[in-house]
Amino acid sequence: MVGLYPAQSDGDDIVIYEDRTAKKVLARMPMLRQQARKSVDRPNLCLADYLAPVESGIVDTVGLFAVTAGHGIEAHIKRFVAEHDDYSAILLKALADRLAEAMAEAVHARVRRELWLRGRRGAGQRGAHRRALPGHPSAPGYPACPDHTTKRVLFELLGATSRAGMQLTDGLAMLPAASVSGLYFGHPRSRYFGLGRIERDQVADWAVRNGVDLESAERTLGATLAYDA
């Protein structure tokens, strides 16, 4: 499942709209910002930085995706385990994982190629392959976005459960396990980064933006806290 949505940044939030009039908000995704001490020429990054801000008047675009290659493998894994064939069970899980990752890469390449061509009048397919294509993906649970609750918004907007048979557990793990989901950013300077440790002030702000209490926010973001909660 892939969706391209009108979007902007509002502070450290990603705001997703129904259409390019930006009048109806479909969802907000509160993001987190680095808080490490850096030199003045190295900003503390947030994924929301890769979208045009609300005050610019520009309606940007964010991509959402969810792919899986794990449907139907559980019965085979159970059979292998029952036959004490652990090697085949492990191999099948690994194969499904690699296929899901490969699918995510293939879909991302297609999105970048088609958007790149659409945005450059007269550009040909050969030219698109010669140059590095802009944009990169980021997945909930990865260093720049340790907040797994973002998956709920992804699944709801994409219809990943009803249309692709993917589900989220109470702990926000994806089922089938061989699944990948995340966001696409087309900003030409977007890049991978790690959030690092964050302080109580940002956790409290994130809790307000998510509509949860501080204790719940600290449980959700526990691995990223720079203090003892």
Tab-separated table of C-alpha atoms in Angstrom:
chain	number	residue	atom	x	y	z
A	1	MET	CA	0.000	0.000	0.000
A	2	VAL	CA	1.308	3.438	-0.964
A	3	GLY	CA	-0.330	6.812	-0.530
A	4	LEU	CA	0.857	10.325	-1.385
A	5	TYR	CA	-0.838	12.977	0.727
A	6	PRO	CA	-0.877	16.791	0.844
A	7	ALA	CA	1.028	17.768	3.966
A	8	GLN	CA	2.848	20.515	5.844
A	9	SER	CA	4.819	20.846	9.034
A	10	ASP	CA	3.350	22.678	12.016
A	11	GLY	CA	6.194	23.084	14.456
A	12	ASP	CA	7.425	19.527	14.987
A	13	ASP	CA	4.140	17.980	13.797
A	14	ILE	CA	3.464	16.524	10.366
A	15	VAL	CA	-0.042	17.587	9.293
A	16	ILE	CA	-1.739	15.484	6.607
A	17	TYR	CA	-4.664	16.917	4.624
A	18	GLU	CA	-7.557	15.466	2.665
A	19	ASP	CA	-6.695	17.514	-0.439
A	20	ARG	CA	-4.463	20.343	-1.572
A	21	THR	CA	-6.790	23.051	-0.287
A	22	ALA	CA	-5.371	22.071	3.142
A	23	LYS	CA	-8.715	22.809	4.789
A	24	LYS	CA	-9.491	19.369	6.243
A	25	VAL	CA	-6.862	17.704	8.441
A	26	LEU	CA	-6.813	13.912	8.153
A	27	ALA	CA	-4.137	13.308	10.761
A	28	ARG	CA	-1.312	14.776	12.796
A	29	MET	CA	1.933	12.960	13.427
A	30	PRO	CA	3.898	14.503	16.315
A	31	MET	CA	7.607	14.041	15.589
A	32	LEU	CA	10.657	14.368	17.847
A	33	ARG	CA	13.716	16.605	17.510
A	34	GLN	CA	17.364	15.975	18.291
A	35	GLN	CA	18.566	17.688	21.461
A	36	ALA	CA	22.277	16.973	21.298
A	37	ARG	CA	24.833	19.758	21.706
A	38	LYS	CA	26.162	20.603	18.244
A	39	SER	CA	28.185	23.279	16.509
A	40	VAL	CA	26.227	26.248	15.162
A	41	ASP	CA	26.380	24.941	11.582
A	42	ARG	CA	24.748	21.596	12.495
A	43	PRO	CA	21.038	21.927	13.277
A	44	ASN	CA	19.108	19.577	15.539
A	45	LEU	CA	16.934	17.720	13.063
A	46	CYS	CA	13.308	16.605	13.082
A	47	LEU	CA	11.510	14.706	10.317
A	48	ALA	CA	8.942	17.507	10.137
A	49	ASP	CA	11.756	19.767	8.849
A	50	TYR	CA	11.535	17.966	5.487
A	51	LEU	CA	8.077	19.411	4.757
A	52	ALA	CA	7.114	23.000	3.955
A	53	PRO	CA	5.863	24.766	7.116
A	54	VAL	CA	2.272	25.945	7.474
A	55	GLU	CA	3.347	29.582	7.532
A	56	SER	CA	4.985	29.246	4.088
A	57	GLY	CA	1.613	28.789	2.386
A	58	ILE	CA	3.096	25.919	0.358
A	59	VAL	CA	1.242	22.607	0.469
A	60	ASP	CA	3.898	19.892	0.347
A	61	THR	CA	3.591	16.110	-0.082
A	62	VAL	CA	4.386	13.206	2.230
A	63	GLY	CA	4.263	9.537	1.270
A	64	LEU	CA	3.049	6.654	3.428
A	65	PHE	CA	3.713	3.000	2.664
A	66	ALA	CA	3.095	-0.451	4.104
A	67	VAL	CA	4.290	-3.677	2.465
A	68	THR	CA	4.271	-7.313	3.555
A	69	ALA	CA	5.539	-10.639	2.267
A	70	GLY	CA	4.469	-12.782	5.214
A	71	HIS	CA	0.955	-13.951	4.386
A	72	GLY	CA	0.556	-17.705	4.723
A	73	ILE	CA	3.976	-18.612	6.127
A	74	GLU	CA	2.895	-19.323	9.712
A	75	ALA	CA	1.347	-22.698	8.855
A	76	HIS	CA	4.596	-23.783	7.203
A	77	ILE	CA	6.696	-22.520	10.122
A	78	LYS	CA	4.529	-24.502	12.561
A	79	ARG	CA	4.952	-27.581	10.385
A	80	PHE	CA	8.721	-27.184	10.301
A	81	VAL	CA	8.844	-26.716	14.082
A	82	ALA	CA	6.669	-29.796	14.613
A	83	GLU	CA	9.096	-31.751	12.431
A	84	HIS	CA	12.060	-30.370	14.462
A	85	ASP	CA	13.303	-28.692	11.284
A	86	ASP	CA	14.410	-25.419	12.879
A	87	TYR	CA	16.670	-24.580	9.963
A	88	SER	CA	13.790	-24.478	7.467
A	89	ALA	CA	11.664	-22.441	9.871
A	90	ILE	CA	14.434	-19.867	10.314
A	91	LEU	CA	15.152	-19.820	6.584
A	92	LEU	CA	11.493	-19.192	5.691
A	93	LYS	CA	11.242	-16.310	8.175
A	94	ALA	CA	14.465	-14.794	6.813
A	95	LEU	CA	13.282	-15.178	3.213
A	96	ALA	CA	9.975	-13.457	3.974
A	97	ASP	CA	11.823	-10.622	5.763
A	98	ARG	CA	14.179	-10.114	2.812
A	99	LEU	CA	11.292	-10.117	0.333
A	100	ALA	CA	9.445	-7.494	2.377
A	101	GLU	CA	12.575	-5.302	2.529
A	102	ALA	CA	13.130	-5.759	-1.219
A	103	MET	CA	9.510	-4.830	-1.906
A	104	ALA	CA	9.883	-1.669	0.181
A	105	GLU	CA	13.021	-0.721	-1.783
A	106	ALA	CA	11.346	-1.404	-5.141
A	107	VAL	CA	8.262	0.627	-4.266
A	108	HIS	CA	10.391	3.494	-2.970
A	109	ALA	CA	12.474	3.524	-6.162
A	110	ARG	CA	9.304	3.669	-8.258
A	111	VAL	CA	7.829	6.511	-6.212
A	112	ARG	CA	11.047	8.535	-6.403
A	113	ARG	CA	11.429	7.905	-10.129
A	114	GLU	CA	7.862	8.852	-10.995
A	115	LEU	CA	7.826	11.938	-8.763
A	116	TRP	CA	11.243	12.993	-10.007
A	117	LEU	CA	10.132	12.762	-13.618
A	118	ARG	CA	6.804	14.446	-12.939
A	119	GLY	CA	8.531	17.385	-11.285
A	120	ARG	CA	11.078	17.968	-14.058
A	121	ARG	CA	9.542	18.901	-17.358
A	122	GLY	CA	11.276	17.266	-20.280
A	123	ALA	CA	13.351	14.906	-18.137
A	124	GLY	CA	13.673	11.457	-19.643
A	125	GLN	CA	13.853	8.040	-18.052
A	126	ARG	CA	17.537	7.718	-18.894
A	127	GLY	CA	18.285	10.997	-17.149
A	128	ALA	CA	16.449	9.845	-14.045
A	129	HIS	CA	18.655	6.773	-13.794
A	130	ARG	CA	21.854	8.765	-14.269
A	131	ARG	CA	21.241	11.015	-11.279
A	132	ALA	CA	20.609	10.290	-7.637
A	133	LEU	CA	16.874	10.486	-7.020
A	134	PRO	CA	15.716	12.730	-4.170
A	135	GLY	CA	14.002	11.636	-1.010
A	136	HIS	CA	14.295	8.901	1.559
A	137	PRO	CA	12.007	6.743	3.715
A	138	SER	CA	11.752	6.677	7.484
A	139	ALA	CA	10.021	3.941	9.451
A	140	PRO	CA	8.479	4.068	12.944
A	141	GLY	CA	10.934	2.438	15.316
A	142	TYR	CA	13.980	3.582	13.339
A	143	PRO	CA	16.495	6.047	14.858
A	144	ALA	CA	14.828	9.221	13.545
A	145	CYS	CA	11.330	8.085	14.570
A	146	PRO	CA	11.424	5.840	17.655
A	147	ASP	CA	7.699	6.379	18.263
A	148	HIS	CA	5.867	3.221	17.142
A	149	THR	CA	2.443	4.824	17.713
A	150	THR	CA	2.861	6.516	14.310
A	151	LYS	CA	1.984	3.143	12.780
A	152	ARG	CA	-1.626	3.600	13.849
A	153	VAL	CA	-1.960	6.653	11.612
A	154	LEU	CA	-0.170	4.885	8.754
A	155	PHE	CA	-2.429	1.845	8.926
A	156	GLU	CA	-5.614	3.890	9.232
A	157	LEU	CA	-4.911	6.229	6.310
A	158	LEU	CA	-3.631	3.488	4.003
A	159	GLY	CA	-6.304	0.962	4.956
A	160	ALA	CA	-3.475	-1.516	5.496
A	161	THR	CA	-5.692	-3.891	7.503
A	162	SER	CA	-8.748	-3.939	5.248
A	163	ARG	CA	-6.885	-3.757	1.943
A	164	ALA	CA	-3.624	-5.600	2.605
A	165	GLY	CA	-4.496	-7.875	5.525
A	166	MET	CA	-1.874	-6.307	7.801
A	167	GLN	CA	-2.519	-5.833	11.510
A	168	LEU	CA	-0.992	-4.190	14.564
A	169	THR	CA	-0.675	-5.995	17.879
A	170	ASP	CA	-1.382	-4.266	21.187
A	171	GLY	CA	2.373	-3.670	21.384
A	172	LEU	CA	2.329	-2.124	17.870
A	173	ALA	CA	4.239	-4.967	16.224
A	174	MET	CA	3.163	-5.632	12.647
A	175	LEU	CA	1.510	-8.845	11.526
A	176	PRO	CA	2.587	-10.606	9.392
A	177	ALA	CA	5.987	-10.145	10.984
A	178	ALA	CA	7.645	-9.841	7.553
A	179	SER	CA	6.285	-6.329	7.014
A	180	VAL	CA	7.690	-2.827	6.564
A	181	SER	CA	5.881	0.499	6.923
A	182	GLY	CA	6.943	4.119	7.031
A	183	LEU	CA	6.973	7.573	5.467
A	184	TYR	CA	8.485	9.004	2.278
A	185	PHE	CA	10.051	12.472	2.200
A	186	GLY	CA	10.911	14.085	-1.119
A	187	HIS	CA	13.019	16.981	0.184
A	188	PRO	CA	16.312	16.965	-1.783
A	189	ARG	CA	18.331	17.433	1.425
A	190	SER	CA	16.491	14.823	3.457
A	191	ARG	CA	18.744	12.199	4.967
A	192	TYR	CA	18.897	9.542	7.642
A	193	PHE	CA	19.716	10.643	11.176
A	194	GLY	CA	19.421	9.337	14.695
A	195	LEU	CA	17.313	11.120	17.269
A	196	GLY	CA	19.610	10.390	20.190
A	197	ARG	CA	18.556	11.121	23.771
A	198	ILE	CA	15.824	13.631	24.558
A	199	GLU	CA	15.045	15.636	27.688
A	200	ARG	CA	11.943	15.868	29.877
A	201	ASP	CA	10.819	19.198	28.385
A	202	GLN	CA	10.452	17.682	24.925
A	203	VAL	CA	8.789	14.533	26.264
A	204	ALA	CA	6.231	16.705	28.084
A	205	ASP	CA	5.584	18.715	24.921
A	206	TRP	CA	5.250	15.505	22.876
A	207	ALA	CA	2.767	14.148	25.434
A	208	VAL	CA	0.577	17.252	25.044
A	209	ARG	CA	0.690	17.011	21.264
A	210	ASN	CA	-0.307	13.331	21.463
A	211	GLY	CA	-3.026	13.872	24.040
A	212	VAL	CA	-1.453	11.524	26.600
A	213	ASP	CA	-0.094	12.023	30.104
A	214	LEU	CA	3.617	12.363	30.828
A	215	GLU	CA	3.916	8.890	32.356
A	216	SER	CA	2.451	7.263	29.230
A	217	ALA	CA	4.786	9.309	27.022
A	218	GLU	CA	7.792	8.215	29.077
A	219	ARG	CA	6.795	4.570	28.725
A	220	THR	CA	6.414	4.957	24.957
A	221	LEU	CA	9.718	6.813	24.516
A	222	GLY	CA	11.634	5.041	27.282
A	223	ALA	CA	14.597	3.975	25.168
A	224	THR	CA	15.270	7.573	24.058
A	225	LEU	CA	15.059	9.348	27.433
A	226	ALA	CA	18.115	11.278	28.615
A	227	TYR	CA	16.913	11.069	32.206
A	228	ASP	CA	15.685	8.452	34.651
A	229	ALA	CA	11.889	8.361	34.584
